[in-house]
mmCIF file of C-alpha atoms in Angstrom:
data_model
loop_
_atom_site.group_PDB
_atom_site.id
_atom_site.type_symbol
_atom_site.label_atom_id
_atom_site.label_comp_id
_atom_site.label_asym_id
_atom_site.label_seq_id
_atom_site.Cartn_x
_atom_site.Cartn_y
_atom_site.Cartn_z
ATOM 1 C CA UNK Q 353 171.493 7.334 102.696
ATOM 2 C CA UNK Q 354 171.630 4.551 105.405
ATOM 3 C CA UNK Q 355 170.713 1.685 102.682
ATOM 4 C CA UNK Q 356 172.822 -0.990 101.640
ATOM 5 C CA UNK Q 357 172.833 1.573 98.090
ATOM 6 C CA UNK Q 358 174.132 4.103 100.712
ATOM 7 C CA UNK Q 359 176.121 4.171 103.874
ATOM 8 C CA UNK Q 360 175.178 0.553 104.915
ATOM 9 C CA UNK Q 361 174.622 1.753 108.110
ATOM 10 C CA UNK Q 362 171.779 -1.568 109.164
ATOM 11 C CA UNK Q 363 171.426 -4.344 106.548
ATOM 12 C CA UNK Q 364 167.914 -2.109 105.052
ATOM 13 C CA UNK Q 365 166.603 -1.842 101.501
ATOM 14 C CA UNK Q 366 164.112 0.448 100.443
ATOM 15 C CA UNK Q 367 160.527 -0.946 98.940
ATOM 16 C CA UNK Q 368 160.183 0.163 95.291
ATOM 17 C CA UNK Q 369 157.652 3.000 94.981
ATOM 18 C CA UNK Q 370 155.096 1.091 92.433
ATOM 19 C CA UNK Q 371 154.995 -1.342 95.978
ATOM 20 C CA UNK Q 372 154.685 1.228 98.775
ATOM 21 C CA UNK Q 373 152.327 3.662 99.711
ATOM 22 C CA UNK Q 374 154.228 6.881 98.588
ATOM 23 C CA UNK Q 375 152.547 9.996 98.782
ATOM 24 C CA UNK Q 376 151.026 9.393 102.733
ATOM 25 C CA UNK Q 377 151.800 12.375 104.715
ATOM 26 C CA UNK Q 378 150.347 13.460 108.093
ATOM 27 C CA UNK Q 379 149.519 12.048 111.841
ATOM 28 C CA UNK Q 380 149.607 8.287 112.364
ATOM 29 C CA UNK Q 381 149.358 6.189 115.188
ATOM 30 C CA UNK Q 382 152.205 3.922 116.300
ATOM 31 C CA UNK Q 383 152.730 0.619 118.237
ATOM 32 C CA UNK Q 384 155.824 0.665 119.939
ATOM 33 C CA UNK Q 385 158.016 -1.517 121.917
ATOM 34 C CA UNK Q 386 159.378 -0.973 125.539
ATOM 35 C CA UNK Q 387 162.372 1.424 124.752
ATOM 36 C CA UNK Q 388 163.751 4.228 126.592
ATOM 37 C CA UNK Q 389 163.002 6.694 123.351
ATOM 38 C CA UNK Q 390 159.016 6.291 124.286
ATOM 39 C CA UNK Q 391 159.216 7.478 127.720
ATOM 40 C CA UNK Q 392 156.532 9.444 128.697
ATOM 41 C CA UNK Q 393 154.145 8.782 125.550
ATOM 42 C CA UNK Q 394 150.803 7.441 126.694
ATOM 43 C CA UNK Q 395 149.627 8.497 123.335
ATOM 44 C CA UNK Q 396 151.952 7.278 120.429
ATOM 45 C CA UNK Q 397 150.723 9.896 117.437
ATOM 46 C CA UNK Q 398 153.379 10.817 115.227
ATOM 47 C CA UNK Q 399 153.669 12.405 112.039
ATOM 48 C CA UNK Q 400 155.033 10.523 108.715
ATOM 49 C CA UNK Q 401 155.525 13.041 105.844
ATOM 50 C CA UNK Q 402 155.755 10.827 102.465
ATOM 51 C CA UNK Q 403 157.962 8.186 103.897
ATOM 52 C CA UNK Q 404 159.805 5.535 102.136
ATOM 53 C CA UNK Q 405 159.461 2.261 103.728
ATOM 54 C CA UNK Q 406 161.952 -0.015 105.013
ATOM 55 C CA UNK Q 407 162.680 -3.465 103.430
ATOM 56 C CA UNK Q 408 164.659 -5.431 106.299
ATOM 57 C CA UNK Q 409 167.620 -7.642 104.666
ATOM 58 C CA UNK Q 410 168.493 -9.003 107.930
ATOM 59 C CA UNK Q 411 165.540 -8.744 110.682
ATOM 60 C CA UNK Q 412 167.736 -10.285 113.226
ATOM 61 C CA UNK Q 413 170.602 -7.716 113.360
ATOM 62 C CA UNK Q 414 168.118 -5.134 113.727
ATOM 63 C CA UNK Q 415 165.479 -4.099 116.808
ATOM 64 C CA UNK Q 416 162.308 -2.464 115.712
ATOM 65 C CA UNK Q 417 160.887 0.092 118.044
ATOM 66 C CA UNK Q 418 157.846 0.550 116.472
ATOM 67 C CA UNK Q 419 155.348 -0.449 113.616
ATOM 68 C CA UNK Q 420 152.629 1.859 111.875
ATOM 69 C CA UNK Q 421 149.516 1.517 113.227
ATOM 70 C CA UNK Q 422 146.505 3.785 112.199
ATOM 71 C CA UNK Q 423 146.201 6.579 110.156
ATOM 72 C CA UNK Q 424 144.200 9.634 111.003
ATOM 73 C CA UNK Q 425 141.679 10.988 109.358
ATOM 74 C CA UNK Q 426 143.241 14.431 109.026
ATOM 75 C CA UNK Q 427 145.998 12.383 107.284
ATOM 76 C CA UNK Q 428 146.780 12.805 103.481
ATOM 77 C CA UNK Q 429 147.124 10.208 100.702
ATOM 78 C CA UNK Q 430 148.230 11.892 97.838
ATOM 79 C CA UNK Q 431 145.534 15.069 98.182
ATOM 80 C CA UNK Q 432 143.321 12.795 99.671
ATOM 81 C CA UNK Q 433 142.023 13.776 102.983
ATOM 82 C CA UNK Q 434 142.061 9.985 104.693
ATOM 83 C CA UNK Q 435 139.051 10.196 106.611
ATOM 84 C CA UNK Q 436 137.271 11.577 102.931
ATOM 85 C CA UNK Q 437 139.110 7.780 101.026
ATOM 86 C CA UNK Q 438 137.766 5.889 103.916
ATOM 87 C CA UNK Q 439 134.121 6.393 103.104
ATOM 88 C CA UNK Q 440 134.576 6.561 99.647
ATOM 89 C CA UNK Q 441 137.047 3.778 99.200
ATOM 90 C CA UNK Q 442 140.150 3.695 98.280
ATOM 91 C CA UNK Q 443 140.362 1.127 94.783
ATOM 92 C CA UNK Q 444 138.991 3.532 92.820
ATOM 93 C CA UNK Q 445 141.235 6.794 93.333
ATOM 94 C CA UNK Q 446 144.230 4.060 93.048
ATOM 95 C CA UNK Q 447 143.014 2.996 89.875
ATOM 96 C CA UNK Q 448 142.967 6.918 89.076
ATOM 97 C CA UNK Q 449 146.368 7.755 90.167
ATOM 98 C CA UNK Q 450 148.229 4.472 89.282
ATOM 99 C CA UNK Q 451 149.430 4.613 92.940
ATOM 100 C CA UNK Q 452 148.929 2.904 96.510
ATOM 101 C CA UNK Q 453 146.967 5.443 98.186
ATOM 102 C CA UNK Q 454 145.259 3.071 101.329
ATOM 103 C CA UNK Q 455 147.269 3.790 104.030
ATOM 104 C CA UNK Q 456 146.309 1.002 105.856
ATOM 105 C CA UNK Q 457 149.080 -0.977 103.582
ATOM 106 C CA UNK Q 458 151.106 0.479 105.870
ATOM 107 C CA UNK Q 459 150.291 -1.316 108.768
ATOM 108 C CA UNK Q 460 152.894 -2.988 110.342
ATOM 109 C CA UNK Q 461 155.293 -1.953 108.457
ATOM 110 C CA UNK Q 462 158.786 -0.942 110.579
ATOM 111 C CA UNK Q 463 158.766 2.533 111.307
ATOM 112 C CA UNK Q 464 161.766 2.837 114.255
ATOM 113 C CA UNK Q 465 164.171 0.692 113.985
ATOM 114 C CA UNK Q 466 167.567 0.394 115.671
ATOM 115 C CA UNK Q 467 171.031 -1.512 115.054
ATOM 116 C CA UNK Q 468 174.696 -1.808 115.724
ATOM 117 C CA UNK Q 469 177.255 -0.230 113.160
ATOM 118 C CA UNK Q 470 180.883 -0.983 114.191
ATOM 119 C CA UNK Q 471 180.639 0.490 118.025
ATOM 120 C CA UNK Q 472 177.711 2.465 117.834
ATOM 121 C CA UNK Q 473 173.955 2.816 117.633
ATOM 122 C CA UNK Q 474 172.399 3.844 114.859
ATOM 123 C CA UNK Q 475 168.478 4.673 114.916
ATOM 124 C CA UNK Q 476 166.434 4.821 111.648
ATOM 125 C CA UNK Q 477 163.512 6.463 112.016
ATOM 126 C CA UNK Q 478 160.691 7.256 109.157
ATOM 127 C CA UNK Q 479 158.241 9.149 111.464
ATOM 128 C CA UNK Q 480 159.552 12.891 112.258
ATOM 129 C CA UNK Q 481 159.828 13.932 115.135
ATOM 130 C CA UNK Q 482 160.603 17.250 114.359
ATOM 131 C CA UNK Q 483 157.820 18.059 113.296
ATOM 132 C CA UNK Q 484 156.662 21.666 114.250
ATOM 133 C CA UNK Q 485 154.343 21.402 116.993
ATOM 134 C CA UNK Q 486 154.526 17.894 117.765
ATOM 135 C CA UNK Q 487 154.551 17.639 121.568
ATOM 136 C CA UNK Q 488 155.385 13.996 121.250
ATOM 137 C CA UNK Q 489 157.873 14.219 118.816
ATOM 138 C CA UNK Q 490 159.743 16.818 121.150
ATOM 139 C CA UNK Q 491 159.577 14.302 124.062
ATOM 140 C CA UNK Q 492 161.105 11.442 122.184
ATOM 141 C CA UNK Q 493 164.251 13.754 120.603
ATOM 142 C CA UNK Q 494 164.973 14.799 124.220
ATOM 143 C CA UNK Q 495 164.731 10.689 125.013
ATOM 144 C CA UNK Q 496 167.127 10.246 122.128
ATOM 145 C CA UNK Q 497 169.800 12.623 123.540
ATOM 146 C CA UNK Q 498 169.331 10.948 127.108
ATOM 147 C CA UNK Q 499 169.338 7.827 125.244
ATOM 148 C CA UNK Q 500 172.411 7.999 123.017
ATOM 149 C CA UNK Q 501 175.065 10.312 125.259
ATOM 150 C CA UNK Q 502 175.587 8.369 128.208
ATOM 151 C CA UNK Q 503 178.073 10.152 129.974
ATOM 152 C CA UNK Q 504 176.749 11.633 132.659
ATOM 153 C CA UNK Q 505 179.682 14.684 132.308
ATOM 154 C CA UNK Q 506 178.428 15.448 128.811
ATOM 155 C CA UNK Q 507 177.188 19.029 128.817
ATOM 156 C CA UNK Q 508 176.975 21.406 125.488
ATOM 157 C CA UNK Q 509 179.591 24.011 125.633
ATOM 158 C CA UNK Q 510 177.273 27.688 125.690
ATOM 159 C CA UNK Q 511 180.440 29.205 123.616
ATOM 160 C CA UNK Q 512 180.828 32.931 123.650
ATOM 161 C CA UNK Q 513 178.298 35.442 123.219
ATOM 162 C CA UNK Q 514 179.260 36.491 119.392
ATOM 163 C CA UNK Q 515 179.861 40.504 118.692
ATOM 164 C CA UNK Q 516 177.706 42.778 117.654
ATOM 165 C CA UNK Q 517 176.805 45.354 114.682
ATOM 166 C CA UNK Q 518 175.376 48.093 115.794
ATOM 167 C CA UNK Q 519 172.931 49.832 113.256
ATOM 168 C CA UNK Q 520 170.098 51.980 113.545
ATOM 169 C CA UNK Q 521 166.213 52.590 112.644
ATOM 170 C CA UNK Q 522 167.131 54.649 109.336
ATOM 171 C CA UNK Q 523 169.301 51.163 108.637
ATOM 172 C CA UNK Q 524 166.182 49.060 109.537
ATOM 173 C CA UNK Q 525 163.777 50.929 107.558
ATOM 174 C CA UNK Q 526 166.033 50.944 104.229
ATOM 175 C CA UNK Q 527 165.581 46.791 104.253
ATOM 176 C CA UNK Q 528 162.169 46.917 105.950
ATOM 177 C CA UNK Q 529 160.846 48.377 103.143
ATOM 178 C CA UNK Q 530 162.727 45.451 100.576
ATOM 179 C CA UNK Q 531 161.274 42.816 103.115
ATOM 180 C CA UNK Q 532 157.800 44.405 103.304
ATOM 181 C CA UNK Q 533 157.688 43.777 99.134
ATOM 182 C CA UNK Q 534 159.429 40.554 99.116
ATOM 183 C CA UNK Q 535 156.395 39.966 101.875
ATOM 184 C CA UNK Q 536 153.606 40.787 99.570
ATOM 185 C CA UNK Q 537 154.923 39.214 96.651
ATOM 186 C CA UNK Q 538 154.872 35.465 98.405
ATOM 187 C CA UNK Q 539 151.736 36.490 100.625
ATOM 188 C CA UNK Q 540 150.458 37.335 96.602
ATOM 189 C CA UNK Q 541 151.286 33.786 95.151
ATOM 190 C CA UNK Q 542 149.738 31.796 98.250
ATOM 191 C CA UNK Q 543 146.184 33.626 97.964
ATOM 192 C CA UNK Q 544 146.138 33.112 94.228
ATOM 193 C CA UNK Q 545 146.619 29.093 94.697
ATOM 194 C CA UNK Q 546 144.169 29.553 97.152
ATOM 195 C CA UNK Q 547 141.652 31.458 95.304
ATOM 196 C CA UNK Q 548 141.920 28.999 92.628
ATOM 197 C CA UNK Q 549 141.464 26.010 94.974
ATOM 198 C CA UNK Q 550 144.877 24.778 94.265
ATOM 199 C CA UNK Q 551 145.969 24.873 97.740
ATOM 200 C CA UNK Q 552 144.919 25.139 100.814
ATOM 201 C CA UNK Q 553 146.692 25.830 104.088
ATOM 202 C CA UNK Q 554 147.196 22.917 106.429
ATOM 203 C CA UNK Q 555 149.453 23.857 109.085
ATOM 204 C CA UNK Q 556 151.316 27.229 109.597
ATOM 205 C CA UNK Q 557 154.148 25.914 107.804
ATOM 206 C CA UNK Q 558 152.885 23.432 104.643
ATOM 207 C CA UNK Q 559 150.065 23.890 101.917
ATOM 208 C CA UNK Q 560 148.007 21.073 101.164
ATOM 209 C CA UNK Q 561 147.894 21.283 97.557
ATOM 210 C CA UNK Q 562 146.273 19.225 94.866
ATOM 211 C CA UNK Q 563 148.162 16.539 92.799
ATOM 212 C CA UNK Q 564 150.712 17.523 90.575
ATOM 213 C CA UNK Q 565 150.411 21.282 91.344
ATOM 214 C CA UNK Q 566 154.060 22.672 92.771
ATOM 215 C CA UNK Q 567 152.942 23.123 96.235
ATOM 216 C CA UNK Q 568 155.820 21.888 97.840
ATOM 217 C CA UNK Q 569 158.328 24.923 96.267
ATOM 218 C CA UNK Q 570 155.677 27.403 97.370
ATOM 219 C CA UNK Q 571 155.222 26.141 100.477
ATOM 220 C CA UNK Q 572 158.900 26.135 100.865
ATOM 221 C CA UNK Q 573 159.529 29.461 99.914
ATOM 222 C CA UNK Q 574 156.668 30.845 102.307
ATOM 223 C CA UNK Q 575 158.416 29.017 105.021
ATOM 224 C CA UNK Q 576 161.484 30.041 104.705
ATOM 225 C CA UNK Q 577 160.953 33.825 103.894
ATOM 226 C CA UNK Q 578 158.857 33.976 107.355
ATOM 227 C CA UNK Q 579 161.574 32.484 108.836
ATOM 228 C CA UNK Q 580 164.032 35.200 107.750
ATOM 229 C CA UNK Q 581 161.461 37.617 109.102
ATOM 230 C CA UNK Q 582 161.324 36.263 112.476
ATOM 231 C CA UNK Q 583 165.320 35.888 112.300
ATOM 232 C CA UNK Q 584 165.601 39.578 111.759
ATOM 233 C CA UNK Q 585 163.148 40.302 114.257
ATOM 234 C CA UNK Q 586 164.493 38.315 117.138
ATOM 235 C CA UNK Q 587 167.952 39.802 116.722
ATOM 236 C CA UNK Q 588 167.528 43.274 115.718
ATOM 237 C CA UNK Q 589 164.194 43.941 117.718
ATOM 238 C CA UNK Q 590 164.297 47.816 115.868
ATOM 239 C CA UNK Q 591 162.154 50.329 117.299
ATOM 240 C CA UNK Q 592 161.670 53.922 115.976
ATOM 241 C CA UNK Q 593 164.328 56.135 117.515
ATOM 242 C CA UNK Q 594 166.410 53.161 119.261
ATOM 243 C CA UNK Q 595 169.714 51.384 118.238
ATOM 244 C CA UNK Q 596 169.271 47.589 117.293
ATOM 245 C CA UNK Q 597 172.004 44.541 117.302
ATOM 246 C CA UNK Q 598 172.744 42.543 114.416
ATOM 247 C CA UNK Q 599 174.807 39.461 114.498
ATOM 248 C CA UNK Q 600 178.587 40.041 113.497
ATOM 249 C CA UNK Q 601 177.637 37.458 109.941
ATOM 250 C CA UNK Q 602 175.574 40.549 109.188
ATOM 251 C CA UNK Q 603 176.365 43.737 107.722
ATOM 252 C CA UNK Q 604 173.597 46.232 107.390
ATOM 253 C CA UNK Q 605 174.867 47.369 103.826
ATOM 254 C CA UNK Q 606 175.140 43.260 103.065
ATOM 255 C CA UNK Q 607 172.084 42.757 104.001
ATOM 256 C CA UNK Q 608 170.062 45.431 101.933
ATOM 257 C CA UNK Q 609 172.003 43.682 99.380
ATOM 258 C CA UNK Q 610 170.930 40.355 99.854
ATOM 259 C CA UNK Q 611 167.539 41.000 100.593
ATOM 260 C CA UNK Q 612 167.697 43.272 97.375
ATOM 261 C CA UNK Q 613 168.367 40.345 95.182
ATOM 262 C CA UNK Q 614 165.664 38.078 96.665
ATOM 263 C CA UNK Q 615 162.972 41.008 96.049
ATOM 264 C CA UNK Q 616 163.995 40.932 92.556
ATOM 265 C CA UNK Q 617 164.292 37.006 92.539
ATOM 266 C CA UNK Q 618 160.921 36.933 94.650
ATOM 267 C CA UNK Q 619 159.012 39.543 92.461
ATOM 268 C CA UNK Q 620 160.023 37.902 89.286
ATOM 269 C CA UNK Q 621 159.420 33.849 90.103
ATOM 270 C CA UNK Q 622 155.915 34.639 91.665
ATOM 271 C CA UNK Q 623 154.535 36.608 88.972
ATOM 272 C CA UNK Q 624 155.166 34.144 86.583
ATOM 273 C CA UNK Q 625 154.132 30.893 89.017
ATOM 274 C CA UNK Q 626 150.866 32.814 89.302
ATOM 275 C CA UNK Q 627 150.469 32.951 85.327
ATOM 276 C CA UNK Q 628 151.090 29.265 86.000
ATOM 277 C CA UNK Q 629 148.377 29.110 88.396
ATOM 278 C CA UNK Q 630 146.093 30.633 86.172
ATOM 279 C CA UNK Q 631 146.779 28.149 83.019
ATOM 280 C CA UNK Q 632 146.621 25.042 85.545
ATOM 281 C CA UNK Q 633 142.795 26.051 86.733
ATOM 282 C CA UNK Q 634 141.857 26.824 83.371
ATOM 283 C CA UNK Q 635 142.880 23.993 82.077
ATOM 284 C CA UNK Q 636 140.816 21.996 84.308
ATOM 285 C CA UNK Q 637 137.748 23.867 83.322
ATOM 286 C CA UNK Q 638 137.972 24.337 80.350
ATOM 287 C CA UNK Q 639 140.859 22.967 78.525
ATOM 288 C CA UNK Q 640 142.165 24.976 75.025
ATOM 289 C CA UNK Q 641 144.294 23.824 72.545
ATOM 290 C CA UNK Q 642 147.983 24.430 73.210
ATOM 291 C CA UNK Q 643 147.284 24.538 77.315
ATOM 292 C CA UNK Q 644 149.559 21.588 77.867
ATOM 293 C CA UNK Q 645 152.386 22.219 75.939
ATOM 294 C CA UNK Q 646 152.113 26.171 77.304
ATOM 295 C CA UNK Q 647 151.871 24.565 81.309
ATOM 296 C CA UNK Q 648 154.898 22.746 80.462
ATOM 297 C CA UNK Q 649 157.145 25.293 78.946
ATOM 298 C CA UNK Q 650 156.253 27.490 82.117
ATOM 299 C CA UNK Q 651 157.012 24.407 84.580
ATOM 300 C CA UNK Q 652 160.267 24.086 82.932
ATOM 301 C CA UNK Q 653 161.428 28.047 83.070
ATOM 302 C CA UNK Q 654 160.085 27.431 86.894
ATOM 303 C CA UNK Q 655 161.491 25.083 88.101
ATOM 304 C CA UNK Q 656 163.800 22.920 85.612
ATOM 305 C CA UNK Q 657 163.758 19.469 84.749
ATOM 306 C CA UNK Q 658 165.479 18.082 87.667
ATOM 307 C CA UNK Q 659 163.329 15.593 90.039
ATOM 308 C CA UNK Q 660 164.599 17.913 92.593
ATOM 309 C CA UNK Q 661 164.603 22.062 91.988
ATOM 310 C CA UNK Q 662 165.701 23.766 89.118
ATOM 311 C CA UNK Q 663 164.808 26.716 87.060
ATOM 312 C CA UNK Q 664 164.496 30.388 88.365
ATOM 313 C CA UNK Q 665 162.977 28.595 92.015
ATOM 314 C CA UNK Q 666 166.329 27.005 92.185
ATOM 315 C CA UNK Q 667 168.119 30.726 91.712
ATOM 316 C CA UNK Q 668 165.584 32.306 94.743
ATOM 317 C CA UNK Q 669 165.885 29.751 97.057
ATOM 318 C CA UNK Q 670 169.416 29.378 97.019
ATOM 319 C CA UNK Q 671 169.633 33.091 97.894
ATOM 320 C CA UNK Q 672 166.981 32.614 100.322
ATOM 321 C CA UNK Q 673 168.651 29.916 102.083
ATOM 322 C CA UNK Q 674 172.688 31.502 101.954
ATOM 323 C CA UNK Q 675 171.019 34.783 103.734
ATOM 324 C CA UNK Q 676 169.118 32.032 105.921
ATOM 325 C CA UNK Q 677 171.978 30.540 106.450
ATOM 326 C CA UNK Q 678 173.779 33.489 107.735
ATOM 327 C CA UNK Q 679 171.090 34.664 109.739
ATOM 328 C CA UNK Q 680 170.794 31.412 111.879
ATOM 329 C CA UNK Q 681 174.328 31.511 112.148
#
């Protein structure tokens, strides 16, 4: 969005994927320049997850604040473990994929970078920092807000405590018993990719699944369906016999409603990704006429043609994330 196709925020192109290194996701190292964003990192490890990379129009309008460095070996290319495409080599999987999977084409390559736009500062950064866990990451968006409000009278307003529903445990059991199968259903789906050495689980929140299986959707939809579980159980902290609060967004009835849908959403999209599941493995193994064509047509009911989401996942998540939404709100 901050291109010259975009915005136009800094005078930046993007490299064209058959030049870049596009599927590199995990921890890298960094080398960074003396800025106040890297105060307090004595160890610059970041995490990239399948970045673009910047093509610089104009180097001398723009400050980088750091390079990539190393990758680590607990890095992915692709579902290449990097430490695994180091010993092996890496010409020989690119030749396979028809892809840049080395990561050390990345080297050097702007990471940070930082500009003027009419009479502000704009920072571009392809490393996240919000990464879940990421002690580093935390450290430098605290740096950033130092960094970029300067007025030393800036606070952020605590607003008003918002009102609450009150509701009951015969209220909380009614949905508990919708999340509980909504729940299993998901929980159902990530075991079978598992079992079936699709997928495996890299961090709490992201599979690590092999090329071109739809891990990223899954993944996605386990994330965000724990979230909603920890959501309801930070604000309505219901115990047997006790009233709970809801936030005033959320009406108990509303809720068994919306949770209602997603179960039948849920229960519906993972039965048929697991039949998916099932024809993917087997055609691996042992392929059958017809297996291709069949993998399509479910792909396509799935999850639609778009590059983006489609298809029945397109129908869950956006329930998921307008109950998400509320919930956070």
């Amino acid at each position: 969005m901050a291109t010259e196709r975009g915005l136009a925020l800094l005078p930046i192109d993007r490299v064209p994927t058959k030049n870049r290194v596009p599927s590199f996701s995990g921890p890298i190292r960094l080398s960074l320049t003396d800025h106040a964003i890297w105060s307090g990192i004595r160890t610059p490890v970041f995490h990239a997850w399948w970045p673009l990379q910047f093509q610089i129009t104009a180097e001398r309008q723009l400050r980088i604040l750091s390079r990539y460095d190393e990758a680590l070996d607990d890095a992915y290319s692709a579902d290449i473990r990097v430490g695994d495409g180091r010993i092996a080599g890496w010409s020989e999987s690119e030749e396979q994929y028809g892809i840049y999977l080395d990561p050390d084409r990345l080297k050097d390559q702007p990471a940070v970078v930082e500009g003027r736009y009419q009479g502000g500062n704009v920072l571009l950064s392809l490393v996240h920092f919000d990464t879940p866990g990421d002690q580093n990451g935390a450290l430098v968006l605290r740096n950033l807000w130092r960094y970029l409000i300067r007025d030393d009278d800036f606070y952020f307003p605590s607003g008003s405590m918002p009102q609450r529903n009150r509701s009951n445990a015969a209220d909380y059991l009614q949905f508990k018993g919708i999340l509980d199968d909504i729940n299993d259903a998901v929980a159902g789906l990530i075991r079978t990719g598992e079992e079936r050495h699709l997928w495996q689980r890299r961090n709490p929140l992201l599979l690590q699944w092999r090329r071109g299986v739809r891990g990223m959707e899954c993944s996605t939809l386990a994330a965000m369906i724990d979230e909603i579980n920890g959501c309801l159980s930070r604000y309505s902290q219901l115990l047997p016999g006790k009233e709970s609060s809801l936030p005033e967004t959320i009406d108990s009835s509303h809720l068994s409603q919306d949770l209602a849908l997603i179960r039948e959403l849920t229960i519906s999209f993972t039965e048929e990704a697991k039949i998916l599941l099932a024809q993917e493995n087997q055609l691996e193994s042992a392929p059958a006429d017809g297996a291709a064509e069949k993998i399509s047509g479910l792909k396509l009911n799935l999850f639609g043609s778009s590059r983006s989401y489609g298809g029945n996942f397109k129908r869950l998540i956006d329930a998921v994330d307008d109950l998400l939404l509320k919930l956070i709100k």
